Amino acid sequence: MIEVIDLCKDFGDIRVLDGINMRIEDGEQVAIIGPSGSGKSTLLRCLNLLERPTSGQVIVDGIDITAPKTNINLIRRRMGMVFQSFNLFPHLSVKDNITLAPLQLKLATKAEAEERAAELLRRVGLLDKIDEFPQRLSGGQQQRVAIARSLAMRPEVMLFDEPTSALDPEMIREVLDVIRDLADEGMTMAIVTHEMYFARDVASRVIFLDQGQIAEEGSPEQVFKNPRGERTKAFLAQVLLH
Amino acid sequence: MQDTLELRKRQRRRCLDRLLWSIPAVLPLFLFTGENVAALNAIFVGQSIEGSGGILAEFHRNFIEGGRYMWLLDGLLLTLFMSAMAALIGMIIGLILSVIRVSYRAGVRIPILNALAGAYIAVIRGTPVMVQLLIIYFSIFGNLTDIPPVLVAGLAFGINSGGYMAEIFRAGIESIGVGQTEAGRSLGLSYGQTMRRIILPQAIRNVLPTMFNEFITLLKETSVAGFIAVDDLTRAGNNIRSKTWSNQPLYAVALIYLILVLGLTRLLSVLEKRMRRSDRRPMGTD
């Protein structure tokens, strides 16, 4: 369970997040939507402290991760993150990309880690690419490997930061399908996305962020069909029209 | 089209290679015995070696008499040893300094180390290597007279090279996108683990060509080691010159440096080509 209390984040003089309060319960799939510059990605990146909040708290299973004495590395092991630009390690094979962290952190033997890598690759449909290097893969394939790499740490939560925004249209689906499978299995996740239909279908809750604040929040039916706020209505009218 | 271009480039390349590799063919001249030289002299110069003139006679006097070519060979060994030692020390120092500097900027702050690293780089790059060599030999090692000068020189050039290598590595580390660090950290790896396993391997690979240029510079810079009584290649040549009053040894020395540098340059281009090949992994070539 992740709890966010009065979270603020400034970049210089600009307040990007302005008093965010939210909870992500175990087993929930929370979609964070909103216009560009609304602070969606920054919020997500505050959840595993890739961005350090200016003020406020992020509490993961009762541990305040913003406290100076918290070992953030231990928390991050339990929170997988998938980036817009994949960020696979180009100097390592697909297999080594996936086994690097478990081996470095001594969470598995080489044999165990490789077995797990194969299993995860089978799951995302890329077992035949296990010895390939990232540059040889398409964007969609790279992103699926990136998901497998995160899953290798057996995370309790997955954070997706616009996982399909850098993909060619024909590759979006293969990545969304993998994420959908994870959601169906009950993985706790927060996903920042511009794929509104995906958010509607997969999320158990939708958070609409605007100008660094949560402007609206609720079930997908409620937010997408009967948005209450004017800003939500205007935004959805723009992105759902076509 | 691409192929023809590639082919033409390769042909031009082969021509150049042949030219470069013909240079070592000159080297066997060093092995010429007196009789051979005499015979050649008769053919090319029309003079006997007993006469004072004639290039080949001079050559004989410089390199064959008294086995003086061995002076050059011994000097060459010392030069190579110093360069290799300095390159190794320089890489280690450079790596440590660059990581200190980059980490400081990334928020992993040890102010005293960062200040020391900054001062080291400023002093090393801001003073002549020759002066550094003299200070290290006469002042710092001044009382330790039983240490062979060549070791002191290797250390001094290594300390010097470390300052430059630090900047090379720093540029390499900074060329790796922040996304790589974030990916590593988000998996739970520590800053150090991310640096060692993810950033440095890519950074070092990226700066390999620049590093090689530094090695080449280093090799040539060791030619001032003679000032602290190392009989390196340059000084060996000069020793012969002072014995024979001929300038030929200086040209021989220059030629040997040139061959070494061309060899290193060639090694670099082979390396780069191999790196390019492993980088050229276009999508969907299966």
PDB file of C-alpha atoms in Angstrom, chain B residues 49-226:
ATOM      1  CA  ILE B  49      83.043   2.624 -46.070  1.00  0.00           C
ATOM      2  CA  GLU B  50      86.525   3.656 -45.108  1.00  0.00           C
ATOM      3  CA  GLY B  51      85.846   7.008 -46.695  1.00  0.00           C
ATOM      4  CA  SER B  52      84.301   9.631 -44.472  1.00  0.00           C
ATOM      5  CA  GLY B  53      81.336  10.486 -46.692  1.00  0.00           C
ATOM      6  CA  GLY B  54      78.372   8.410 -47.827  1.00  0.00           C
ATOM      7  CA  ILE B  55      75.077   7.891 -46.098  1.00  0.00           C
ATOM      8  CA  LEU B  56      75.564   4.201 -45.668  1.00  0.00           C
ATOM      9  CA  ALA B  57      79.001   4.678 -44.212  1.00  0.00           C
ATOM     10  CA  GLU B  58      77.560   7.101 -41.748  1.00  0.00           C
ATOM     11  CA  PHE B  59      74.788   4.607 -41.028  1.00  0.00           C
ATOM     12  CA  HIS B  60      77.344   1.954 -40.283  1.00  0.00           C
ATOM     13  CA  ARG B  61      79.237   4.247 -37.988  1.00  0.00           C
ATOM     14  CA  ASN B  62      76.101   5.209 -36.111  1.00  0.00           C
ATOM     15  CA  PHE B  63      74.355   1.926 -35.650  1.00  0.00           C
ATOM     16  CA  ILE B  64      76.611  -1.014 -36.398  1.00  0.00           C
ATOM     17  CA  GLU B  65      79.929  -0.020 -34.893  1.00  0.00           C
ATOM     18  CA  GLY B  66      80.105  -0.987 -31.256  1.00  0.00           C
ATOM     19  CA  GLY B  67      76.666  -2.572 -31.560  1.00  0.00           C
ATOM     20  CA  ARG B  68      75.108   0.822 -31.069  1.00  0.00           C
ATOM     21  CA  TYR B  69      71.783  -0.297 -32.493  1.00  0.00           C
ATOM     22  CA  MET B  70      71.422  -2.059 -29.157  1.00  0.00           C
ATOM     23  CA  TRP B  71      71.393   1.347 -27.484  1.00  0.00           C
ATOM     24  CA  LEU B  72      68.305   2.174 -29.464  1.00  0.00           C
ATOM     25  CA  LEU B  73      66.677  -1.175 -28.736  1.00  0.00           C
ATOM     26  CA  ASP B  74      67.327  -0.839 -25.003  1.00  0.00           C
ATOM     27  CA  GLY B  75      65.986   2.707 -25.162  1.00  0.00           C
ATOM     28  CA  LEU B  76      62.920   1.511 -27.010  1.00  0.00           C
ATOM     29  CA  LEU B  77      62.246  -1.060 -24.301  1.00  0.00           C
ATOM     30  CA  LEU B  78      62.488   1.596 -21.595  1.00  0.00           C
ATOM     31  CA  THR B  79      60.182   3.905 -23.556  1.00  0.00           C
ATOM     32  CA  LEU B  80      57.622   1.144 -24.003  1.00  0.00           C
ATOM     33  CA  PHE B  81      57.878   0.149 -20.355  1.00  0.00           C
ATOM     34  CA  MET B  82      57.443   3.718 -19.117  1.00  0.00           C
ATOM     35  CA  SER B  83      54.506   4.303 -21.450  1.00  0.00           C
ATOM     36  CA  ALA B  84      52.723   1.111 -20.436  1.00  0.00           C
ATOM     37  CA  MET B  85      53.281   1.772 -16.752  1.00  0.00           C
ATOM     38  CA  ALA B  86      52.091   5.361 -17.115  1.00  0.00           C
ATOM     39  CA  ALA B  87      49.037   4.328 -19.124  1.00  0.00           C
ATOM     40  CA  LEU B  88      48.011   1.846 -16.452  1.00  0.00           C
ATOM     41  CA  ILE B  89      48.534   4.275 -13.575  1.00  0.00           C
ATOM     42  CA  GLY B  90      46.862   7.047 -15.541  1.00  0.00           C
ATOM     43  CA  MET B  91      43.780   4.943 -16.210  1.00  0.00           C
ATOM     44  CA  ILE B  92      43.401   3.971 -12.577  1.00  0.00           C
ATOM     45  CA  ILE B  93      43.881   7.538 -11.318  1.00  0.00           C
ATOM     46  CA  GLY B  94      41.645   8.913 -14.057  1.00  0.00           C
ATOM     47  CA  LEU B  95      38.862   6.473 -13.310  1.00  0.00           C
ATOM     48  CA  ILE B  96      38.899   7.258  -9.594  1.00  0.00           C
ATOM     49  CA  LEU B  97      39.047  11.032 -10.101  1.00  0.00           C
ATOM     50  CA  SER B  98      36.303  11.060 -12.712  1.00  0.00           C
ATOM     51  CA  VAL B  99      33.935   9.009 -10.572  1.00  0.00           C
ATOM     52  CA  ILE B 100      34.554  11.352  -7.621  1.00  0.00           C
ATOM     53  CA  ARG B 101      33.825  14.384  -9.788  1.00  0.00           C
ATOM     54  CA  VAL B 102      30.750  12.966 -11.506  1.00  0.00           C
ATOM     55  CA  SER B 103      29.325  11.596  -8.252  1.00  0.00           C
ATOM     56  CA  TYR B 104      29.650  14.981  -6.636  1.00  0.00           C
ATOM     57  CA  ARG B 105      27.630  16.559  -9.393  1.00  0.00           C
ATOM     58  CA  ALA B 106      25.068  13.766  -9.144  1.00  0.00           C
ATOM     59  CA  GLY B 107      24.544  14.505  -5.458  1.00  0.00           C
ATOM     60  CA  VAL B 108      26.756  11.804  -3.934  1.00  0.00           C
ATOM     61  CA  ARG B 109      28.871  14.380  -2.170  1.00  0.00           C
ATOM     62  CA  ILE B 110      32.188  13.991  -0.423  1.00  0.00           C
ATOM     63  CA  PRO B 111      33.360  17.636  -0.590  1.00  0.00           C
ATOM     64  CA  ILE B 112      36.954  17.059   0.504  1.00  0.00           C
ATOM     65  CA  LEU B 113      37.521  14.346  -2.113  1.00  0.00           C
ATOM     66  CA  ASN B 114      35.880  16.439  -4.802  1.00  0.00           C
ATOM     67  CA  ALA B 115      38.044  19.441  -3.928  1.00  0.00           C
ATOM     68  CA  LEU B 116      41.191  17.308  -3.968  1.00  0.00           C
ATOM     69  CA  ALA B 117      40.251  15.783  -7.300  1.00  0.00           C
ATOM     70  CA  GLY B 118      39.562  19.220  -8.751  1.00  0.00           C
ATOM     71  CA  ALA B 119      42.873  20.567  -7.484  1.00  0.00           C
ATOM     72  CA  TYR B 120      44.754  17.549  -8.811  1.00  0.00           C
ATOM     73  CA  ILE B 121      43.297  17.949 -12.278  1.00  0.00           C
ATOM     74  CA  ALA B 122      43.918  21.716 -12.292  1.00  0.00           C
ATOM     75  CA  VAL B 123      47.565  21.410 -11.196  1.00  0.00           C
ATOM     76  CA  ILE B 124      48.381  18.500 -13.493  1.00  0.00           C
ATOM     77  CA  ARG B 125      46.812  20.069 -16.530  1.00  0.00           C
ATOM     78  CA  GLY B 126      48.078  23.530 -15.685  1.00  0.00           C
ATOM     79  CA  THR B 127      51.784  22.761 -15.439  1.00  0.00           C
ATOM     80  CA  PRO B 128      54.203  21.262 -17.980  1.00  0.00           C
ATOM     81  CA  VAL B 129      54.803  17.529 -17.728  1.00  0.00           C
ATOM     82  CA  MET B 130      58.523  18.239 -17.850  1.00  0.00           C
ATOM     83  CA  VAL B 131      58.348  20.358 -14.694  1.00  0.00           C
ATOM     84  CA  GLN B 132      56.237  17.719 -12.984  1.00  0.00           C
ATOM     85  CA  LEU B 133      58.788  15.084 -13.887  1.00  0.00           C
ATOM     86  CA  LEU B 134      61.672  17.120 -12.480  1.00  0.00           C
ATOM     87  CA  ILE B 135      59.799  17.914  -9.264  1.00  0.00           C
ATOM     88  CA  ILE B 136      58.792  14.315  -8.711  1.00  0.00           C
ATOM     89  CA  TYR B 137      62.293  13.028  -9.399  1.00  0.00           C
ATOM     90  CA  PHE B 138      64.444  15.622  -7.659  1.00  0.00           C
ATOM     91  CA  SER B 139      62.135  16.840  -4.919  1.00  0.00           C
ATOM     92  CA  ILE B 140      59.667  14.113  -3.997  1.00  0.00           C
ATOM     93  CA  PHE B 141      61.932  11.147  -4.723  1.00  0.00           C
ATOM     94  CA  GLY B 142      65.084  13.183  -4.171  1.00  0.00           C
ATOM     95  CA  ASN B 143      66.256  11.236  -1.135  1.00  0.00           C
ATOM     96  CA  LEU B 144      65.336   7.806  -2.432  1.00  0.00           C
ATOM     97  CA  THR B 145      68.258   7.413  -4.777  1.00  0.00           C
ATOM     98  CA  ASP B 146      68.097   3.633  -5.072  1.00  0.00           C
ATOM     99  CA  ILE B 147      64.795   3.656  -6.991  1.00  0.00           C
ATOM    100  CA  PRO B 148      65.498   3.229 -10.716  1.00  0.00           C
ATOM    101  CA  PRO B 149      64.739   6.498 -12.539  1.00  0.00           C
ATOM    102  CA  VAL B 150      62.622   4.639 -15.087  1.00  0.00           C
ATOM    103  CA  LEU B 151      60.140   3.704 -12.356  1.00  0.00           C
ATOM    104  CA  VAL B 152      60.001   7.285 -11.135  1.00  0.00           C
ATOM    105  CA  ALA B 153      59.448   8.439 -14.703  1.00  0.00           C
ATOM    106  CA  GLY B 154      56.692   5.867 -15.280  1.00  0.00           C
ATOM    107  CA  LEU B 155      54.992   7.014 -12.099  1.00  0.00           C
ATOM    108  CA  ALA B 156      55.378  10.701 -12.975  1.00  0.00           C
ATOM    109  CA  PHE B 157      53.931  10.254 -16.459  1.00  0.00           C
ATOM    110  CA  GLY B 158      51.138   8.153 -14.968  1.00  0.00           C
ATOM    111  CA  ILE B 159      50.291  10.864 -12.449  1.00  0.00           C
ATOM    112  CA  ASN B 160      50.288  13.350 -15.297  1.00  0.00           C
ATOM    113  CA  SER B 161      48.188  11.194 -17.577  1.00  0.00           C
ATOM    114  CA  GLY B 162      45.708  10.594 -14.741  1.00  0.00           C
ATOM    115  CA  GLY B 163      44.720  14.259 -14.871  1.00  0.00           C
ATOM    116  CA  TYR B 164      43.884  14.006 -18.548  1.00  0.00           C
ATOM    117  CA  MET B 165      42.292  10.564 -18.308  1.00  0.00           C
ATOM    118  CA  ALA B 166      40.015  11.908 -15.559  1.00  0.00           C
ATOM    119  CA  GLU B 167      38.561  14.434 -17.958  1.00  0.00           C
ATOM    120  CA  ILE B 168      38.239  11.820 -20.697  1.00  0.00           C
ATOM    121  CA  PHE B 169      36.365   9.419 -18.418  1.00  0.00           C
ATOM    122  CA  ARG B 170      34.215  12.223 -17.032  1.00  0.00           C
ATOM    123  CA  ALA B 171      33.085  13.142 -20.529  1.00  0.00           C
ATOM    124  CA  GLY B 172      32.400   9.452 -21.167  1.00  0.00           C
ATOM    125  CA  ILE B 173      30.308   9.032 -18.040  1.00  0.00           C
ATOM    126  CA  GLU B 174      28.366  12.197 -18.769  1.00  0.00           C
ATOM    127  CA  SER B 175      27.645  10.962 -22.283  1.00  0.00           C
ATOM    128  CA  ILE B 176      25.521   8.144 -20.855  1.00  0.00           C
ATOM    129  CA  GLY B 177      21.903   9.201 -20.562  1.00  0.00           C
ATOM    130  CA  VAL B 178      20.346   9.708 -17.149  1.00  0.00           C
ATOM    131  CA  GLY B 179      17.772   7.055 -18.053  1.00  0.00           C
ATOM    132  CA  GLN B 180      20.432   4.369 -17.609  1.00  0.00           C
ATOM    133  CA  THR B 181      21.085   5.473 -14.049  1.00  0.00           C
ATOM    134  CA  GLU B 182      17.371   5.689 -13.335  1.00  0.00           C
ATOM    135  CA  ALA B 183      16.770   2.210 -14.726  1.00  0.00           C
ATOM    136  CA  GLY B 184      19.529   0.807 -12.520  1.00  0.00           C
ATOM    137  CA  ARG B 185      18.434   2.641  -9.412  1.00  0.00           C
ATOM    138  CA  SER B 186      14.776   1.753  -9.925  1.00  0.00           C
ATOM    139  CA  LEU B 187      15.763  -1.927  -9.803  1.00  0.00           C
ATOM    140  CA  GLY B 188      17.181  -1.367  -6.343  1.00  0.00           C
ATOM    141  CA  LEU B 189      20.849  -1.207  -7.325  1.00  0.00           C
ATOM    142  CA  SER B 190      22.939   1.222  -5.290  1.00  0.00           C
ATOM    143  CA  TYR B 191      24.648   4.208  -6.863  1.00  0.00           C
ATOM    144  CA  GLY B 192      27.963   2.351  -6.837  1.00  0.00           C
ATOM    145  CA  GLN B 193      26.534  -0.807  -8.365  1.00  0.00           C
ATOM    146  CA  THR B 194      24.821   1.220 -11.066  1.00  0.00           C
ATOM    147  CA  MET B 195      28.053   3.044 -11.789  1.00  0.00           C
ATOM    148  CA  ARG B 196      30.147  -0.132 -11.940  1.00  0.00           C
ATOM    149  CA  ARG B 197      27.835  -2.409 -13.849  1.00  0.00           C
ATOM    150  CA  ILE B 198      25.829  -0.054 -16.038  1.00  0.00           C
ATOM    151  CA  ILE B 199      27.459   3.341 -16.522  1.00  0.00           C
ATOM    152  CA  LEU B 200      31.213   2.674 -16.573  1.00  0.00           C
ATOM    153  CA  PRO B 201      31.161  -0.241 -19.044  1.00  0.00           C
ATOM    154  CA  GLN B 202      29.313   1.954 -21.534  1.00  0.00           C
ATOM    155  CA  ALA B 203      31.346   5.067 -20.748  1.00  0.00           C
ATOM    156  CA  ILE B 204      34.717   3.363 -21.173  1.00  0.00           C
ATOM    157  CA  ARG B 205      33.613   1.875 -24.448  1.00  0.00           C
ATOM    158  CA  ASN B 206      32.553   5.307 -25.669  1.00  0.00           C
ATOM    159  CA  VAL B 207      35.866   6.942 -24.815  1.00  0.00           C
ATOM    160  CA  LEU B 208      38.113   4.169 -26.123  1.00  0.00           C
ATOM    161  CA  PRO B 209      39.221   6.215 -29.152  1.00  0.00           C
ATOM    162  CA  THR B 210      39.977   9.288 -27.032  1.00  0.00           C
ATOM    163  CA  MET B 211      41.837   7.108 -24.568  1.00  0.00           C
ATOM    164  CA  PHE B 212      43.963   5.725 -27.350  1.00  0.00           C
ATOM    165  CA  ASN B 213      44.900   9.216 -28.416  1.00  0.00           C
ATOM    166  CA  GLU B 214      45.984   9.868 -24.862  1.00  0.00           C
ATOM    167  CA  PHE B 215      48.185   6.749 -25.015  1.00  0.00           C
ATOM    168  CA  ILE B 216      49.771   8.074 -28.180  1.00  0.00           C
ATOM    169  CA  THR B 217      50.447  11.456 -26.594  1.00  0.00           C
ATOM    170  CA  LEU B 218      51.842   9.690 -23.566  1.00  0.00           C
ATOM    171  CA  LEU B 219      54.227   7.611 -25.643  1.00  0.00           C
ATOM    172  CA  LYS B 220      55.668  10.742 -27.205  1.00  0.00           C
ATOM    173  CA  GLU B 221      55.779  12.670 -23.950  1.00  0.00           C
ATOM    174  CA  THR B 222      58.024  10.061 -22.341  1.00  0.00           C
ATOM    175  CA  SER B 223      60.771  11.383 -24.620  1.00  0.00           C
ATOM    176  CA  VAL B 224      61.649  13.966 -21.944  1.00  0.00           C
ATOM    177  CA  ALA B 225      62.529  11.206 -19.457  1.00  0.00           C
ATOM    178  CA  GLY B 226      66.154  11.625 -20.474  1.00  0.00           C
TER     179      GLY B 226
END
